[in-house]
mmCIF file of C-alpha atoms in Angstrom:
data_model
loop_
_atom_site.group_PDB
_atom_site.id
_atom_site.type_symbol
_atom_site.label_atom_id
_atom_site.label_comp_id
_atom_site.label_asym_id
_atom_site.label_seq_id
_atom_site.Cartn_x
_atom_site.Cartn_y
_atom_site.Cartn_z
ATOM 1 C CA UNK N 1248 -39.421 10.734 75.629
ATOM 2 C CA UNK N 1249 -37.130 8.440 73.858
ATOM 3 C CA UNK N 1250 -34.021 10.141 73.248
ATOM 4 C CA UNK N 1251 -29.700 10.267 73.820
ATOM 5 C CA UNK N 1252 -28.514 13.859 74.725
ATOM 6 C CA UNK N 1253 -24.728 13.934 74.287
ATOM 7 C CA UNK N 1254 -22.236 16.586 76.385
ATOM 8 C CA UNK N 1255 -19.153 17.001 76.946
ATOM 9 C CA UNK N 1256 -17.633 18.679 73.563
ATOM 10 C CA UNK N 1257 -15.796 21.806 74.407
ATOM 11 C CA UNK N 1258 -12.501 23.042 73.112
ATOM 12 C CA UNK N 1259 -9.247 20.990 73.219
ATOM 13 C CA UNK N 1260 -5.979 21.293 71.939
ATOM 14 C CA UNK N 1261 -4.239 19.406 70.131
ATOM 15 C CA UNK N 1262 -2.565 16.619 71.950
ATOM 16 C CA UNK N 1263 -5.185 17.155 74.670
ATOM 17 C CA UNK N 1264 -7.689 15.143 75.850
ATOM 18 C CA UNK N 1265 -11.950 15.469 76.385
ATOM 19 C CA UNK N 1266 -14.778 13.104 77.139
ATOM 20 C CA UNK N 1267 -17.959 12.893 76.184
ATOM 21 C CA UNK N 1268 -20.795 11.612 77.709
ATOM 22 C CA UNK N 1269 -24.347 9.819 75.881
ATOM 23 C CA UNK N 1270 -27.173 9.541 78.254
ATOM 24 C CA UNK N 1271 -30.087 7.854 77.020
ATOM 25 C CA UNK N 1272 -33.391 7.843 78.824
ATOM 26 C CA UNK N 1273 -36.675 5.504 77.793
ATOM 27 C CA UNK N 1274 -35.391 2.387 75.862
ATOM 28 C CA UNK N 1275 -33.916 -0.042 77.400
ATOM 29 C CA UNK N 1276 -30.815 0.899 77.286
ATOM 30 C CA UNK N 1277 -28.358 -1.869 79.100
ATOM 31 C CA UNK N 1278 -29.281 -4.294 75.491
ATOM 32 C CA UNK N 1279 -28.107 -1.546 73.209
ATOM 33 C CA UNK N 1280 -25.379 -1.236 71.182
ATOM 34 C CA UNK N 1281 -24.138 2.595 71.878
ATOM 35 C CA UNK N 1282 -22.284 3.553 68.641
ATOM 36 C CA UNK N 1283 -20.818 7.315 68.195
ATOM 37 C CA UNK N 1284 -20.467 8.562 64.899
ATOM 38 C CA UNK N 1285 -18.491 12.567 63.995
ATOM 39 C CA UNK N 1286 -18.810 15.117 61.599
ATOM 40 C CA UNK N 1287 -16.773 17.475 60.227
ATOM 41 C CA UNK N 1288 -18.375 20.650 58.973
ATOM 42 C CA UNK N 1289 -19.436 20.210 55.914
ATOM 43 C CA UNK N 1290 -18.446 16.520 55.361
ATOM 44 C CA UNK N 1291 -20.578 13.641 55.855
ATOM 45 C CA UNK N 1292 -21.021 11.157 58.454
ATOM 46 C CA UNK N 1293 -17.926 9.059 59.334
ATOM 47 C CA UNK N 1294 -18.493 6.061 62.519
ATOM 48 C CA UNK N 1295 -15.910 6.608 64.872
ATOM 49 C CA UNK N 1296 -16.359 3.180 67.440
ATOM 50 C CA UNK N 1297 -19.421 1.783 69.211
ATOM 51 C CA UNK N 1298 -19.440 -0.859 72.680
ATOM 52 C CA UNK N 1299 -22.174 -3.894 73.147
ATOM 53 C CA UNK N 1300 -24.207 -4.300 76.035
ATOM 54 C CA UNK N 1301 -23.203 -6.799 78.758
ATOM 55 C CA UNK N 1302 -24.314 -10.140 77.571
ATOM 56 C CA UNK N 1303 -21.977 -9.273 74.209
ATOM 57 C CA UNK N 1304 -19.201 -7.958 77.324
ATOM 58 C CA UNK N 1305 -19.272 -4.885 76.400
ATOM 59 C CA UNK N 1306 -17.646 -5.341 73.454
ATOM 60 C CA UNK N 1307 -15.991 -2.034 71.100
ATOM 61 C CA UNK N 1308 -14.501 -1.131 68.030
ATOM 62 C CA UNK N 1309 -13.395 1.549 66.718
ATOM 63 C CA UNK N 1310 -12.523 3.034 63.360
ATOM 64 C CA UNK N 1311 -9.193 2.677 62.874
ATOM 65 C CA UNK N 1312 -8.296 6.542 62.566
ATOM 66 C CA UNK N 1313 -9.409 6.694 66.119
ATOM 67 C CA UNK N 1314 -8.210 3.229 67.478
ATOM 68 C CA UNK N 1315 -5.975 3.887 69.810
ATOM 69 C CA UNK N 1316 -5.968 7.659 70.666
ATOM 70 C CA UNK N 1317 -10.439 6.955 71.739
ATOM 71 C CA UNK N 1318 -11.835 4.498 74.063
ATOM 72 C CA UNK N 1319 -15.369 3.936 75.276
ATOM 73 C CA UNK N 1320 -17.128 2.777 77.864
ATOM 74 C CA UNK N 1321 -20.550 2.456 78.765
ATOM 75 C CA UNK N 1322 -22.331 2.781 82.935
ATOM 76 C CA UNK N 1323 -25.783 0.568 82.406
ATOM 77 C CA UNK N 1324 -26.883 2.172 86.120
ATOM 78 C CA UNK N 1325 -27.754 5.284 85.090
ATOM 79 C CA UNK N 1326 -27.904 4.893 81.456
ATOM 80 C CA UNK N 1327 -24.382 6.343 80.055
ATOM 81 C CA UNK N 1328 -21.836 5.866 77.284
ATOM 82 C CA UNK N 1329 -18.928 7.928 77.387
ATOM 83 C CA UNK N 1330 -15.571 9.008 74.530
ATOM 84 C CA UNK N 1331 -12.425 8.962 75.683
ATOM 85 C CA UNK N 1332 -10.769 11.078 73.913
ATOM 86 C CA UNK N 1333 -6.710 11.602 73.683
ATOM 87 C CA UNK N 1334 -4.285 12.642 71.596
ATOM 88 C CA UNK N 1335 -6.806 14.629 70.010
ATOM 89 C CA UNK N 1336 -5.520 15.701 66.329
ATOM 90 C CA UNK N 1337 -7.310 18.995 64.279
ATOM 91 C CA UNK N 1338 -9.107 16.537 61.656
ATOM 92 C CA UNK N 1339 -10.601 14.683 64.899
ATOM 93 C CA UNK N 1340 -12.873 17.891 65.265
ATOM 94 C CA UNK N 1341 -15.924 17.832 64.005
ATOM 95 C CA UNK N 1342 -19.491 17.632 65.717
ATOM 96 C CA UNK N 1343 -19.966 13.698 67.367
ATOM 97 C CA UNK N 1344 -23.488 12.202 67.576
ATOM 98 C CA UNK N 1345 -24.173 9.518 69.836
ATOM 99 C CA UNK N 1346 -26.429 6.439 68.363
ATOM 100 C CA UNK N 1347 -28.681 3.751 69.017
ATOM 101 C CA UNK N 1348 -28.910 -0.011 67.494
ATOM 102 C CA UNK N 1349 -30.217 -3.993 68.081
ATOM 103 C CA UNK N 1350 -26.943 -5.629 70.184
ATOM 104 C CA UNK N 1351 -28.981 -8.744 69.337
ATOM 105 C CA UNK N 1352 -30.756 -9.881 65.455
ATOM 106 C CA UNK N 1353 -34.783 -7.450 66.126
ATOM 107 C CA UNK N 1354 -35.269 -8.050 62.197
ATOM 108 C CA UNK N 1355 -33.988 -4.536 62.346
ATOM 109 C CA UNK N 1356 -31.081 -5.302 61.305
ATOM 110 C CA UNK N 1357 -28.308 -2.907 63.207
ATOM 111 C CA UNK N 1358 -29.825 0.393 61.448
ATOM 112 C CA UNK N 1359 -28.602 3.359 64.010
ATOM 113 C CA UNK N 1360 -33.234 3.609 65.047
ATOM 114 C CA UNK N 1361 -32.288 6.641 68.156
ATOM 115 C CA UNK N 1362 -29.762 9.945 67.653
ATOM 116 C CA UNK N 1363 -28.779 12.771 69.943
ATOM 117 C CA UNK N 1364 -28.090 16.112 68.837
ATOM 118 C CA UNK N 1365 -24.804 16.285 68.295
ATOM 119 C CA UNK N 1366 -21.246 18.580 70.409
ATOM 120 C CA UNK N 1367 -19.051 19.849 68.721
ATOM 121 C CA UNK N 1368 -15.788 19.139 69.088
ATOM 122 C CA UNK N 1369 -13.200 21.494 68.857
ATOM 123 C CA UNK N 1370 -9.784 21.107 68.345
ATOM 124 C CA UNK N 1371 -7.501 23.605 68.388
ATOM 125 C CA UNK N 1372 -4.121 25.938 69.627
ATOM 126 C CA UNK X 341 -13.852 -2.181 54.875
ATOM 127 C CA UNK X 342 -16.790 -2.641 53.215
ATOM 128 C CA UNK X 343 -17.030 1.084 50.713
ATOM 129 C CA UNK X 344 -19.847 2.753 50.065
ATOM 130 C CA UNK X 345 -20.982 5.248 47.032
ATOM 131 C CA UNK X 346 -23.381 6.848 46.109
ATOM 132 C CA UNK X 347 -24.693 9.131 43.404
ATOM 133 C CA UNK X 348 -25.939 11.605 42.629
ATOM 134 C CA UNK X 349 -23.658 13.736 44.585
ATOM 135 C CA UNK X 350 -26.043 16.614 44.910
ATOM 136 C CA UNK X 351 -29.574 17.444 42.149
ATOM 137 C CA UNK X 352 -31.912 19.660 42.247
ATOM 138 C CA UNK X 353 -35.723 19.167 42.071
ATOM 139 C CA UNK X 354 -38.932 20.997 42.711
ATOM 140 C CA UNK X 355 -41.956 20.946 44.524
ATOM 141 C CA UNK X 356 -43.532 17.391 42.713
ATOM 142 C CA UNK X 357 -41.216 15.760 41.177
ATOM 143 C CA UNK X 358 -40.088 12.037 41.961
ATOM 144 C CA UNK X 359 -36.141 11.448 43.386
ATOM 145 C CA UNK X 360 -34.161 8.319 42.739
ATOM 146 C CA UNK X 361 -30.702 8.463 44.424
ATOM 147 C CA UNK X 362 -28.642 5.310 43.873
ATOM 148 C CA UNK X 363 -26.231 3.661 46.558
ATOM 149 C CA UNK X 364 -23.700 0.641 45.344
ATOM 150 C CA UNK X 365 -21.072 -1.371 48.223
ATOM 151 C CA UNK X 366 -18.213 -2.170 47.485
ATOM 152 C CA UNK X 367 -19.333 -6.283 48.250
ATOM 153 C CA UNK X 368 -22.259 -8.285 48.712
ATOM 154 C CA UNK X 369 -23.459 -6.906 52.277
ATOM 155 C CA UNK X 370 -27.418 -8.506 51.386
ATOM 156 C CA UNK X 371 -30.129 -6.364 53.502
ATOM 157 C CA UNK X 372 -28.185 -4.417 55.924
ATOM 158 C CA UNK X 373 -28.339 -1.438 54.074
ATOM 159 C CA UNK X 374 -29.950 1.879 56.234
ATOM 160 C CA UNK X 375 -31.129 5.415 54.941
ATOM 161 C CA UNK X 376 -31.103 8.155 57.090
ATOM 162 C CA UNK X 377 -32.380 12.117 56.274
ATOM 163 C CA UNK X 378 -30.670 15.166 57.408
ATOM 164 C CA UNK X 379 -31.288 18.156 57.783
ATOM 165 C CA UNK X 380 -28.608 21.368 58.858
ATOM 166 C CA UNK X 381 -28.279 21.668 62.399
ATOM 167 C CA UNK X 382 -30.168 18.311 63.172
ATOM 168 C CA UNK X 383 -28.617 14.811 63.601
ATOM 169 C CA UNK X 384 -29.120 12.304 60.852
ATOM 170 C CA UNK X 385 -33.052 10.429 60.290
ATOM 171 C CA UNK X 386 -34.132 6.682 59.926
ATOM 172 C CA UNK X 387 -35.335 6.451 56.975
ATOM 173 C CA UNK X 388 -35.444 3.307 55.827
ATOM 174 C CA UNK X 389 -33.785 0.009 57.677
ATOM 175 C CA UNK X 390 -33.038 -2.850 56.019
ATOM 176 C CA UNK X 391 -33.029 -1.564 51.862
ATOM 177 C CA UNK X 392 -36.938 -2.090 52.194
ATOM 178 C CA UNK X 393 -39.074 -1.291 55.400
ATOM 179 C CA UNK X 394 -40.116 1.433 55.956
ATOM 180 C CA UNK X 395 -39.435 3.401 59.938
ATOM 181 C CA UNK X 396 -42.777 3.963 61.390
ATOM 182 C CA UNK X 397 -43.643 7.229 61.213
ATOM 183 C CA UNK X 398 -42.004 8.063 57.927
ATOM 184 C CA UNK X 399 -43.607 8.867 54.889
ATOM 185 C CA UNK X 400 -45.054 6.466 52.533
ATOM 186 C CA UNK X 401 -43.124 8.375 49.336
ATOM 187 C CA UNK X 402 -40.182 6.741 50.671
ATOM 188 C CA UNK X 403 -39.646 4.078 49.444
ATOM 189 C CA UNK X 404 -36.603 1.749 49.262
ATOM 190 C CA UNK X 405 -35.747 -0.940 47.362
ATOM 191 C CA UNK X 406 -32.451 -3.965 45.757
ATOM 192 C CA UNK X 407 -30.104 -6.300 47.660
ATOM 193 C CA UNK X 408 -26.820 -7.305 47.572
ATOM 194 C CA UNK X 409 -24.673 -4.642 46.351
ATOM 195 C CA UNK X 410 -26.975 -2.119 44.659
ATOM 196 C CA UNK X 411 -29.779 -0.261 46.298
ATOM 197 C CA UNK X 412 -32.412 2.751 45.382
ATOM 198 C CA UNK X 413 -34.173 5.317 47.775
ATOM 199 C CA UNK X 414 -36.955 6.477 45.773
ATOM 200 C CA UNK X 415 -38.890 9.737 47.211
ATOM 201 C CA UNK X 416 -41.838 10.295 45.152
ATOM 202 C CA UNK X 417 -43.400 13.698 44.586
ATOM 203 C CA UNK X 418 -41.452 15.253 46.832
ATOM 204 C CA UNK X 419 -42.201 18.060 49.261
ATOM 205 C CA UNK X 420 -40.658 20.915 50.143
ATOM 206 C CA UNK X 421 -39.738 19.153 53.737
ATOM 207 C CA UNK X 422 -37.854 17.046 52.215
ATOM 208 C CA UNK X 423 -34.912 19.790 50.833
ATOM 209 C CA UNK X 424 -32.043 17.603 53.339
ATOM 210 C CA UNK X 425 -29.257 15.345 52.235
ATOM 211 C CA UNK X 426 -30.052 11.560 52.680
ATOM 212 C CA UNK X 427 -26.799 9.227 53.250
ATOM 213 C CA UNK X 428 -27.065 5.200 52.865
ATOM 214 C CA UNK X 429 -25.594 2.576 55.340
ATOM 215 C CA UNK X 430 -23.401 -0.590 55.822
ATOM 216 C CA UNK X 431 -24.328 -2.347 58.817
ATOM 217 C CA UNK X 432 -23.138 -5.582 57.605
ATOM 218 C CA UNK X 433 -19.776 -5.143 58.937
ATOM 219 C CA UNK X 434 -17.265 -3.248 60.994
ATOM 220 C CA UNK X 435 -16.948 -0.708 60.578
ATOM 221 C CA UNK X 436 -20.175 0.119 59.694
ATOM 222 C CA UNK X 437 -19.670 2.148 57.104
ATOM 223 C CA UNK X 438 -21.369 5.776 54.997
ATOM 224 C CA UNK X 439 -21.510 7.267 51.386
ATOM 225 C CA UNK X 440 -20.947 10.681 50.870
ATOM 226 C CA UNK X 441 -24.239 12.143 50.938
ATOM 227 C CA UNK X 442 -26.349 12.858 48.308
ATOM 228 C CA UNK X 443 -27.654 16.404 48.185
ATOM 229 C CA UNK X 444 -31.600 17.136 47.130
ATOM 230 C CA UNK X 445 -32.197 20.770 46.422
ATOM 231 C CA UNK X 446 -34.967 22.919 45.688
ATOM 232 C CA UNK X 447 -34.619 23.555 41.907
#
């Protein structure tokens, strides 16, 4: 079965750290770009960042709101991506989704075709 | 960053109606425009990619059109399971950005 499964969401204090995981199965993880998208309660979708494949040097990119605080990485041997969150703020409270996009041109125009179920991160004292 | 503006923010419609949602990009994004459906408590689901291509398994009552800066999602003959929030998204440049969403409610 093609799927992404997030884990690691929790309650964390402002200024603290948390690491989310995204486990993949059923597709060629190593050739895919993995993105993280978050959604605060009652709000819209916000792209957080992405990690590209080995062929693209595992290049990362981030939204301005998390640059310098969040780090995305991947372990292709375990088909897992990670989102390391540090110096978290109350405004980081959201459901965090990982999602897959192509890392090379396939005619799909880099749409996000596979999504995980999400994991909840709450930043509060 | 490319700004994506959807309209309307919400709408009320009846089963069997045809619904149209628009999305405007702040600059030319060619056909790098996608539509997602999200139901409460669930992850988004890809409906349309590349502005007008129907994702596998998505009913044919969903269609997309447009290019460059102006795009449209049309739902023909609205079904009960179509009441949800719809988002457009551009993948032309990083950061990928989403529209603010359009909530389709039952009239």
